[in-house]
mmCIF file of C-alpha atoms in Angstrom:
data_model
loop_
_atom_site.group_PDB
_atom_site.id
_atom_site.type_symbol
_atom_site.label_atom_id
_atom_site.label_comp_id
_atom_site.label_asym_id
_atom_site.label_seq_id
_atom_site.Cartn_x
_atom_site.Cartn_y
_atom_site.Cartn_z
ATOM 1 C CA MET A 10 -1.613 -4.460 -106.320
ATOM 2 C CA LEU A 11 -4.549 -5.443 -103.465
ATOM 3 C CA LYS A 12 -4.463 -8.829 -104.410
ATOM 4 C CA SER A 13 -0.970 -9.357 -104.356
ATOM 5 C CA VAL A 14 -1.470 -7.610 -100.681
ATOM 6 C CA VAL A 15 -4.095 -10.386 -99.917
ATOM 7 C CA ARG A 16 -1.935 -13.190 -100.887
ATOM 8 C CA VAL A 17 1.284 -11.911 -98.964
ATOM 9 C CA VAL A 18 -1.265 -11.818 -95.984
ATOM 10 C CA GLY A 19 -3.056 -15.307 -96.435
ATOM 11 C CA ALA A 20 0.154 -16.872 -96.658
ATOM 12 C CA ALA A 21 1.826 -15.097 -93.392
ATOM 13 C CA VAL A 22 -1.411 -16.168 -91.437
ATOM 14 C CA ARG A 23 -0.918 -19.848 -92.919
ATOM 15 C CA ILE A 24 2.829 -19.830 -91.863
ATOM 16 C CA SER A 25 1.655 -18.571 -88.446
ATOM 17 C CA THR A 26 -0.837 -21.203 -87.649
ATOM 18 C CA ALA A 27 1.358 -23.949 -88.923
ATOM 19 C CA THR A 28 3.999 -22.693 -86.325
ATOM 20 C CA ALA A 29 1.769 -22.550 -83.435
ATOM 21 C CA SER A 30 0.559 -26.370 -84.404
ATOM 22 C CA THR A 31 3.768 -27.389 -84.170
ATOM 23 C CA ALA A 32 4.412 -25.710 -80.909
ATOM 24 C CA ARG A 33 1.441 -27.761 -79.184
ATOM 25 C CA ALA A 34 2.420 -30.710 -80.697
ATOM 26 C CA LEU A 35 6.136 -30.378 -79.461
ATOM 27 C CA PRO A 36 5.748 -32.210 -76.045
ATOM 28 C CA LEU A 37 3.877 -35.307 -77.410
ATOM 29 C CA SER A 38 6.354 -35.883 -80.052
ATOM 30 C CA CYS A 39 9.945 -34.687 -78.565
ATOM 31 C CA PRO A 40 11.594 -37.316 -76.348
ATOM 32 C CA THR A 41 13.720 -34.283 -74.802
ATOM 33 C CA LEU A 42 10.673 -33.331 -72.648
ATOM 34 C CA CYS A 43 8.900 -36.586 -71.954
ATOM 35 C CA SER A 44 11.592 -38.897 -71.569
ATOM 36 C CA PRO A 45 12.368 -39.599 -67.641
ATOM 37 C CA SER A 46 15.965 -40.292 -68.497
ATOM 38 C CA SER A 47 16.447 -36.860 -70.107
ATOM 39 C CA ALA A 48 18.732 -34.281 -68.069
ATOM 40 C CA THR A 49 15.673 -31.399 -68.991
ATOM 41 C CA THR A 50 12.820 -33.391 -67.219
ATOM 42 C CA ARG A 51 10.868 -30.849 -64.457
ATOM 43 C CA PRO A 52 9.093 -33.474 -62.448
ATOM 44 C CA PHE A 53 7.814 -30.539 -60.017
ATOM 45 C CA THR A 54 5.572 -29.213 -62.758
ATOM 46 C CA ARG A 55 3.916 -32.410 -63.047
ATOM 47 C CA SER A 56 0.629 -33.483 -61.077
ATOM 48 C CA LEU A 57 0.709 -34.972 -58.092
ATOM 49 C CA TRP A 58 -0.919 -38.031 -59.625
ATOM 50 C CA MET A 59 1.838 -38.405 -62.205
ATOM 51 C CA LEU A 60 4.276 -38.124 -59.341
ATOM 52 C CA ASN A 61 3.044 -40.929 -57.137
ATOM 53 C CA SER A 62 0.105 -43.034 -59.008
ATOM 54 C CA LYS A 63 0.646 -46.411 -60.075
ATOM 55 C CA GLY A 64 -1.899 -45.486 -63.172
ATOM 56 C CA ALA A 65 0.503 -43.487 -64.941
ATOM 57 C CA SER A 66 0.557 -44.454 -68.816
ATOM 58 C CA SER A 67 4.093 -44.113 -69.103
ATOM 59 C CA GLY A 68 4.939 -46.407 -66.412
ATOM 60 C CA TYR A 69 7.224 -44.167 -65.097
ATOM 61 C CA ARG A 70 7.157 -43.132 -61.540
ATOM 62 C CA PRO A 71 9.503 -40.283 -60.120
ATOM 63 C CA LYS A 72 10.827 -41.068 -56.589
ATOM 64 C CA LEU A 73 10.380 -37.624 -55.492
ATOM 65 C CA PHE A 74 7.992 -38.975 -52.281
ATOM 66 C CA THR A 75 9.890 -41.521 -51.469
ATOM 67 C CA SER A 76 13.037 -42.221 -49.342
ATOM 68 C CA LYS A 77 14.955 -44.675 -48.164
ATOM 69 C CA ALA A 78 14.070 -44.037 -44.436
ATOM 70 C CA LEU A 79 10.809 -44.623 -45.120
ATOM 71 C CA ASN A 80 11.441 -48.145 -46.253
ATOM 72 C CA PRO A 81 11.166 -50.849 -43.666
ATOM 73 C CA SER A 82 14.301 -52.944 -42.879
ATOM 74 C CA VAL A 83 13.485 -55.324 -40.577
ATOM 75 C CA SER A 84 10.656 -57.239 -40.874
ATOM 76 C CA CYS A 85 8.264 -57.448 -37.395
ATOM 77 C CA GLY A 86 5.165 -59.248 -37.113
ATOM 78 C CA CYS A 87 3.702 -55.730 -35.447
ATOM 79 C CA GLY A 88 3.207 -54.246 -39.268
ATOM 80 C CA ALA A 89 5.176 -50.822 -37.967
ATOM 81 C CA LEU A 90 7.914 -49.511 -39.393
ATOM 82 C CA HIS A 91 11.781 -50.189 -38.885
ATOM 83 C CA THR A 92 14.597 -48.827 -40.039
ATOM 84 C CA GLU A 93 18.241 -48.745 -39.546
ATOM 85 C CA GLY A 94 17.661 -45.777 -37.626
ATOM 86 C CA ASP A 95 15.559 -47.270 -34.899
ATOM 87 C CA LYS A 96 18.065 -50.345 -34.965
ATOM 88 C CA ALA A 97 20.961 -47.986 -33.416
ATOM 89 C CA PHE A 98 18.247 -45.715 -31.305
ATOM 90 C CA GLY A 99 17.610 -49.161 -29.360
ATOM 91 C CA ALA A 100 21.194 -50.221 -29.455
ATOM 92 C CA PHE A 101 21.949 -46.841 -27.847
ATOM 93 C CA LEU A 102 19.078 -47.260 -25.168
ATOM 94 C CA SER A 103 20.297 -50.536 -24.298
ATOM 95 C CA ASP A 104 23.437 -49.372 -23.093
ATOM 96 C CA GLU A 105 21.869 -45.962 -21.450
ATOM 97 C CA ILE A 106 19.860 -48.406 -19.725
ATOM 98 C CA LYS A 107 22.837 -50.604 -18.435
ATOM 99 C CA GLU A 108 24.752 -47.433 -17.335
ATOM 100 C CA GLU A 109 21.937 -46.155 -15.371
ATOM 101 C CA ALA A 110 21.294 -49.159 -13.563
ATOM 102 C CA LYS A 111 24.760 -49.126 -12.725
ATOM 103 C CA ILE A 112 24.404 -45.903 -10.754
ATOM 104 C CA GLN A 113 21.514 -46.679 -9.362
ATOM 105 C CA LYS A 114 21.935 -46.887 -5.556
ATOM 106 C CA SER A 115 19.094 -49.110 -4.944
ATOM 107 C CA LYS A 116 15.726 -50.792 -6.696
ATOM 108 C CA THR A 117 13.953 -49.987 -3.300
ATOM 109 C CA LEU A 118 12.408 -46.448 -2.217
ATOM 110 C CA PRO A 119 14.511 -44.679 0.994
ATOM 111 C CA LYS A 120 11.976 -44.805 4.232
ATOM 112 C CA MET A 121 11.216 -41.580 5.748
ATOM 113 C CA SER A 122 11.456 -41.220 9.499
ATOM 114 C CA GLY A 123 9.000 -39.698 11.774
ATOM 115 C CA GLY A 124 6.685 -42.096 10.962
ATOM 116 C CA TRP A 125 5.529 -40.896 7.393
ATOM 117 C CA GLU A 126 3.608 -43.297 5.290
ATOM 118 C CA LEU A 127 4.361 -43.299 1.586
ATOM 119 C CA GLU A 128 2.034 -43.771 -1.209
ATOM 120 C CA MET A 129 3.187 -43.906 -4.609
ATOM 121 C CA ASN A 130 1.137 -42.996 -8.040
ATOM 122 C CA GLY A 131 3.213 -42.890 -10.928
ATOM 123 C CA THR A 132 5.562 -40.030 -10.582
ATOM 124 C CA GLU A 133 3.258 -38.405 -7.892
ATOM 125 C CA ALA A 134 4.125 -39.386 -4.145
ATOM 126 C CA LYS A 135 2.023 -38.753 -1.019
ATOM 127 C CA LEU A 136 3.206 -38.500 2.438
ATOM 128 C CA THR A 137 0.845 -38.395 5.284
ATOM 129 C CA ARG A 138 1.416 -38.472 9.397
ATOM 130 C CA ASN A 139 -1.349 -38.210 11.911
ATOM 131 C CA VAL A 140 0.024 -36.149 15.026
ATOM 132 C CA ALA A 141 -2.185 -35.565 17.978
ATOM 133 C CA GLY A 142 -5.416 -35.521 16.193
ATOM 134 C CA GLU A 143 -4.036 -33.748 13.131
ATOM 135 C CA LYS A 144 -3.207 -35.144 9.717
ATOM 136 C CA ILE A 145 -0.996 -33.689 7.867
ATOM 137 C CA THR A 146 -0.450 -34.531 4.153
ATOM 138 C CA VAL A 147 2.685 -34.020 1.910
ATOM 139 C CA THR A 148 2.482 -34.359 -1.903
ATOM 140 C CA PHE A 149 5.259 -33.912 -4.777
ATOM 141 C CA ASN A 150 5.472 -34.590 -8.143
ATOM 142 C CA VAL A 151 8.926 -36.149 -9.393
ATOM 143 C CA ASN A 152 8.211 -34.549 -13.099
ATOM 144 C CA ASN A 153 10.590 -31.611 -13.945
ATOM 145 C CA SER A 154 11.915 -31.738 -10.507
ATOM 146 C CA ILE A 155 15.750 -31.832 -11.513
ATOM 147 C CA PRO A 156 17.187 -28.125 -11.806
ATOM 148 C CA PRO A 157 19.198 -27.493 -14.632
ATOM 149 C CA ASN A 158 23.313 -27.706 -14.501
ATOM 150 C CA PHE A 159 24.529 -24.342 -15.655
ATOM 151 C CA GLU A 160 28.152 -25.598 -14.815
ATOM 152 C CA GLU A 161 27.736 -28.220 -16.754
ATOM 153 C CA GLU A 162 26.524 -25.873 -19.821
ATOM 154 C CA ALA A 163 29.516 -23.553 -19.094
ATOM 155 C CA ASP A 164 32.216 -26.240 -19.427
ATOM 156 C CA GLN A 165 30.478 -28.073 -22.108
ATOM 157 C CA GLY A 166 33.225 -29.775 -24.364
ATOM 158 C CA GLN A 167 35.609 -29.831 -21.371
ATOM 159 C CA GLN A 168 35.709 -33.208 -20.482
ATOM 160 C CA LYS A 169 35.455 -34.053 -16.691
ATOM 161 C CA PRO A 170 36.715 -36.898 -14.539
ATOM 162 C CA ALA A 171 33.889 -39.237 -13.107
ATOM 163 C CA GLU A 172 34.664 -38.331 -9.800
ATOM 164 C CA GLU A 173 33.965 -34.894 -10.721
ATOM 165 C CA GLU A 174 30.650 -35.262 -12.349
ATOM 166 C CA ALA A 175 27.925 -33.162 -10.397
ATOM 167 C CA GLU A 176 25.423 -35.479 -8.712
ATOM 168 C CA VAL A 177 21.697 -35.266 -9.625
ATOM 169 C CA VAL A 178 19.666 -34.358 -7.082
ATOM 170 C CA SER A 179 15.567 -34.253 -7.532
ATOM 171 C CA THR A 180 14.147 -31.061 -5.934
ATOM 172 C CA PRO A 181 10.243 -31.130 -6.448
ATOM 173 C CA ASN A 182 7.967 -28.293 -5.200
ATOM 174 C CA PHE A 183 5.975 -29.802 -2.465
ATOM 175 C CA VAL A 184 2.479 -29.052 -0.962
ATOM 176 C CA VAL A 185 2.203 -29.475 3.153
ATOM 177 C CA GLU A 186 -1.902 -29.598 4.177
ATOM 178 C CA VAL A 187 -2.548 -29.655 7.757
ATOM 179 C CA THR A 188 -6.167 -30.632 8.821
ATOM 180 C CA LYS A 189 -7.594 -30.376 12.058
ATOM 181 C CA GLN A 190 -10.422 -32.486 13.303
ATOM 182 C CA ALA A 191 -13.904 -31.019 13.297
ATOM 183 C CA THR A 192 -12.951 -28.549 10.539
ATOM 184 C CA LYS A 193 -14.027 -27.946 6.884
ATOM 185 C CA HIS A 194 -11.096 -26.642 5.555
ATOM 186 C CA SER A 195 -6.926 -27.396 5.559
ATOM 187 C CA LEU A 196 -4.179 -24.749 5.921
ATOM 188 C CA VAL A 197 -1.870 -25.470 2.801
ATOM 189 C CA PHE A 198 1.230 -24.588 2.328
ATOM 190 C CA ASP A 199 3.178 -24.334 -1.050
ATOM 191 C CA CYS A 200 6.798 -25.160 -0.914
ATOM 192 C CA HIS A 201 9.873 -25.140 -2.936
ATOM 193 C CA PHE A 202 13.484 -25.797 -2.983
ATOM 194 C CA PRO A 203 15.462 -22.081 -3.539
ATOM 195 C CA GLU A 204 18.323 -23.032 -5.891
ATOM 196 C CA ASP A 205 21.083 -20.903 -3.460
ATOM 197 C CA GLU A 206 19.730 -22.912 -0.539
ATOM 198 C CA VAL A 207 20.016 -26.576 -1.475
ATOM 199 C CA SER A 208 23.421 -26.998 0.010
ATOM 200 C CA HIS A 209 25.493 -25.723 2.340
ATOM 201 C CA GLY A 210 29.609 -25.848 2.521
ATOM 202 C CA GLU A 211 31.482 -26.621 5.564
ATOM 203 C CA GLY A 212 31.747 -23.612 7.633
ATOM 204 C CA GLU A 213 28.191 -21.700 7.026
ATOM 205 C CA GLU A 214 25.713 -21.421 9.221
ATOM 206 C CA GLU A 215 22.998 -23.826 8.624
ATOM 207 C CA SER A 216 19.576 -22.154 7.356
ATOM 208 C CA ASP A 217 16.357 -23.356 6.108
ATOM 209 C CA ILE A 218 16.820 -25.691 2.351
ATOM 210 C CA PHE A 219 13.217 -25.245 1.714
ATOM 211 C CA ALA A 220 10.903 -21.987 1.575
ATOM 212 C CA ILE A 221 7.467 -21.314 1.846
ATOM 213 C CA ARG A 222 5.834 -19.966 -1.361
ATOM 214 C CA GLU A 223 2.080 -19.188 -0.759
ATOM 215 C CA VAL A 224 -0.069 -20.456 1.843
ATOM 216 C CA SER A 225 -3.905 -20.471 1.791
ATOM 217 C CA PHE A 226 -6.980 -22.367 3.643
ATOM 218 C CA GLN A 227 -8.684 -25.073 1.064
ATOM 219 C CA PRO A 228 -11.532 -26.928 1.391
ATOM 220 C CA GLU A 229 -10.615 -30.417 2.922
ATOM 221 C CA GLY A 230 -9.855 -32.995 0.543
ATOM 222 C CA ASP A 231 -10.082 -30.854 -2.668
ATOM 223 C CA THR A 232 -6.941 -31.605 -5.068
ATOM 224 C CA ASP A 233 -7.002 -28.586 -6.720
ATOM 225 C CA TRP A 234 -5.899 -24.957 -5.391
ATOM 226 C CA LYS A 235 -9.037 -23.040 -5.512
ATOM 227 C CA GLU A 236 -8.457 -19.463 -6.751
ATOM 228 C CA THR A 237 -11.300 -18.091 -5.041
ATOM 229 C CA SER A 238 -9.889 -18.536 -1.627
ATOM 230 C CA TYR A 239 -7.345 -15.343 -0.312
ATOM 231 C CA THR A 240 -3.782 -16.783 -1.082
ATOM 232 C CA LEU A 241 -0.880 -15.332 1.322
ATOM 233 C CA ASN A 242 1.950 -14.608 -0.846
ATOM 234 C CA THR A 243 5.858 -14.950 1.181
ATOM 235 C CA ASP A 244 7.500 -12.188 -1.053
ATOM 236 C CA SER A 245 6.482 -9.573 0.816
ATOM 237 C CA LEU A 246 5.429 -10.888 4.143
ATOM 238 C CA ASP A 247 6.590 -9.747 7.190
ATOM 239 C CA TRP A 248 9.734 -11.967 8.642
ATOM 240 C CA ALA A 249 8.701 -12.489 11.841
ATOM 241 C CA LEU A 250 5.114 -14.050 10.456
ATOM 242 C CA TYR A 251 7.278 -16.213 7.763
ATOM 243 C CA ASP A 252 9.297 -17.608 10.938
ATOM 244 C CA HIS A 253 5.947 -18.467 12.673
ATOM 245 C CA LEU A 254 4.944 -20.224 9.684
ATOM 246 C CA MET A 255 7.993 -21.898 9.176
ATOM 247 C CA ASP A 256 7.854 -23.280 13.389
ATOM 248 C CA PHE A 257 4.178 -24.474 12.838
ATOM 249 C CA LEU A 258 5.754 -26.940 10.085
ATOM 250 C CA ALA A 259 8.693 -27.498 12.000
ATOM 251 C CA ASP A 260 6.552 -28.493 15.308
ATOM 252 C CA ARG A 261 4.410 -31.131 12.644
ATOM 253 C CA GLY A 262 8.025 -32.538 11.219
ATOM 254 C CA VAL A 263 8.550 -30.750 8.149
ATOM 255 C CA ASP A 264 11.855 -29.245 9.093
ATOM 256 C CA ASN A 265 15.269 -29.292 7.452
ATOM 257 C CA THR A 266 15.717 -33.297 8.213
ATOM 258 C CA PHE A 267 12.414 -34.197 6.382
ATOM 259 C CA ALA A 268 13.338 -31.641 3.683
ATOM 260 C CA ASP A 269 16.658 -33.572 3.313
ATOM 261 C CA GLU A 270 15.261 -37.028 3.324
ATOM 262 C CA LEU A 271 12.060 -35.891 0.523
ATOM 263 C CA MET A 272 15.060 -34.698 -1.686
ATOM 264 C CA GLU A 273 16.623 -38.527 -1.542
ATOM 265 C CA LEU A 274 13.305 -39.893 -1.768
ATOM 266 C CA SER A 275 12.291 -38.066 -4.671
ATOM 267 C CA THR A 276 15.596 -38.541 -6.387
ATOM 268 C CA ALA A 277 15.628 -42.288 -6.005
ATOM 269 C CA ALA A 278 11.863 -42.056 -7.174
ATOM 270 C CA GLU A 279 12.526 -39.765 -10.092
ATOM 271 C CA HIS A 280 15.785 -42.276 -11.048
ATOM 272 C CA GLN A 281 13.461 -45.053 -11.297
ATOM 273 C CA GLU A 282 10.860 -43.263 -13.386
ATOM 274 C CA TYR A 283 13.483 -42.469 -15.506
ATOM 275 C CA ILE A 284 14.885 -46.142 -16.096
ATOM 276 C CA LYS A 285 11.553 -47.558 -16.460
ATOM 277 C CA PHE A 286 10.826 -44.600 -19.166
ATOM 278 C CA LEU A 287 13.789 -45.551 -21.205
ATOM 279 C CA GLU A 288 12.872 -49.035 -21.122
ATOM 280 C CA ASP A 289 9.461 -48.441 -22.251
ATOM 281 C CA LEU A 290 11.234 -46.200 -24.838
ATOM 282 C CA GLN A 291 13.225 -48.978 -25.952
ATOM 283 C CA GLY A 292 10.232 -51.473 -26.203
ATOM 284 C CA PHE A 293 8.294 -49.012 -28.413
ATOM 285 C CA VAL A 294 11.453 -48.145 -30.797
ATOM 286 C CA LYS A 295 12.269 -52.401 -30.917
ATOM 287 C CA CYS A 296 8.403 -52.943 -30.791
ATOM 288 C CA ASN A 297 8.886 -55.739 -28.337
#
């Protein structure tokens, strides 16, 4: 009886061993799991080397990491990538540049009245004026100077006639620096255009279209605002003192007329820079 039990156990062990061997050998001999044409292929379980290596012994390279969008469709000596999307992008930019050139009022910047001298450095503008031993300098940057058009967002989806389109106006923050002779520091005004004061309707009383945000004494010639110098914020300032500060600027040529002309200058400069950016972008996309 004991011998019979031993034989039965031995037979069971041999059957189990044979089954395991067959299971281990199955991936090497079963075309269902190995053939790339099989519907049950599972490329995500393979190594990255097998997915994208030229050294795969089977010669089969799945297309997991390749895309038609990455294949150059236009040959170019620069060796950079060019796609059909780039071609469409370049055509769009070409049309956009033509449209912007049509609405450009002038290729030259308007001049400021009052004897202001203009110096441009990219997107930064500097206006200087000398009055009775004082030097007044106004600086501004056209970047981020176009306020958002909330009316356009509210009316999105409704096509407006061309004559009803809102005109794009640049309203940059600007800094006024007043320097007196024989002084080591300048009186500096940080100014801006409040959105509700930029334009006035007919019959409305004229008010200041720009406002003073902060006033401080700063070392003469320094381009950076020193936080260690006391800065007067006008939000909680006495109105009488604020009016005197505005009159101080007006006496030196920084008034509503100046602010209007500054907006016109900034709008023209911003539009020039925008068209130049579009042209540079087109050249970059087309690799010209």
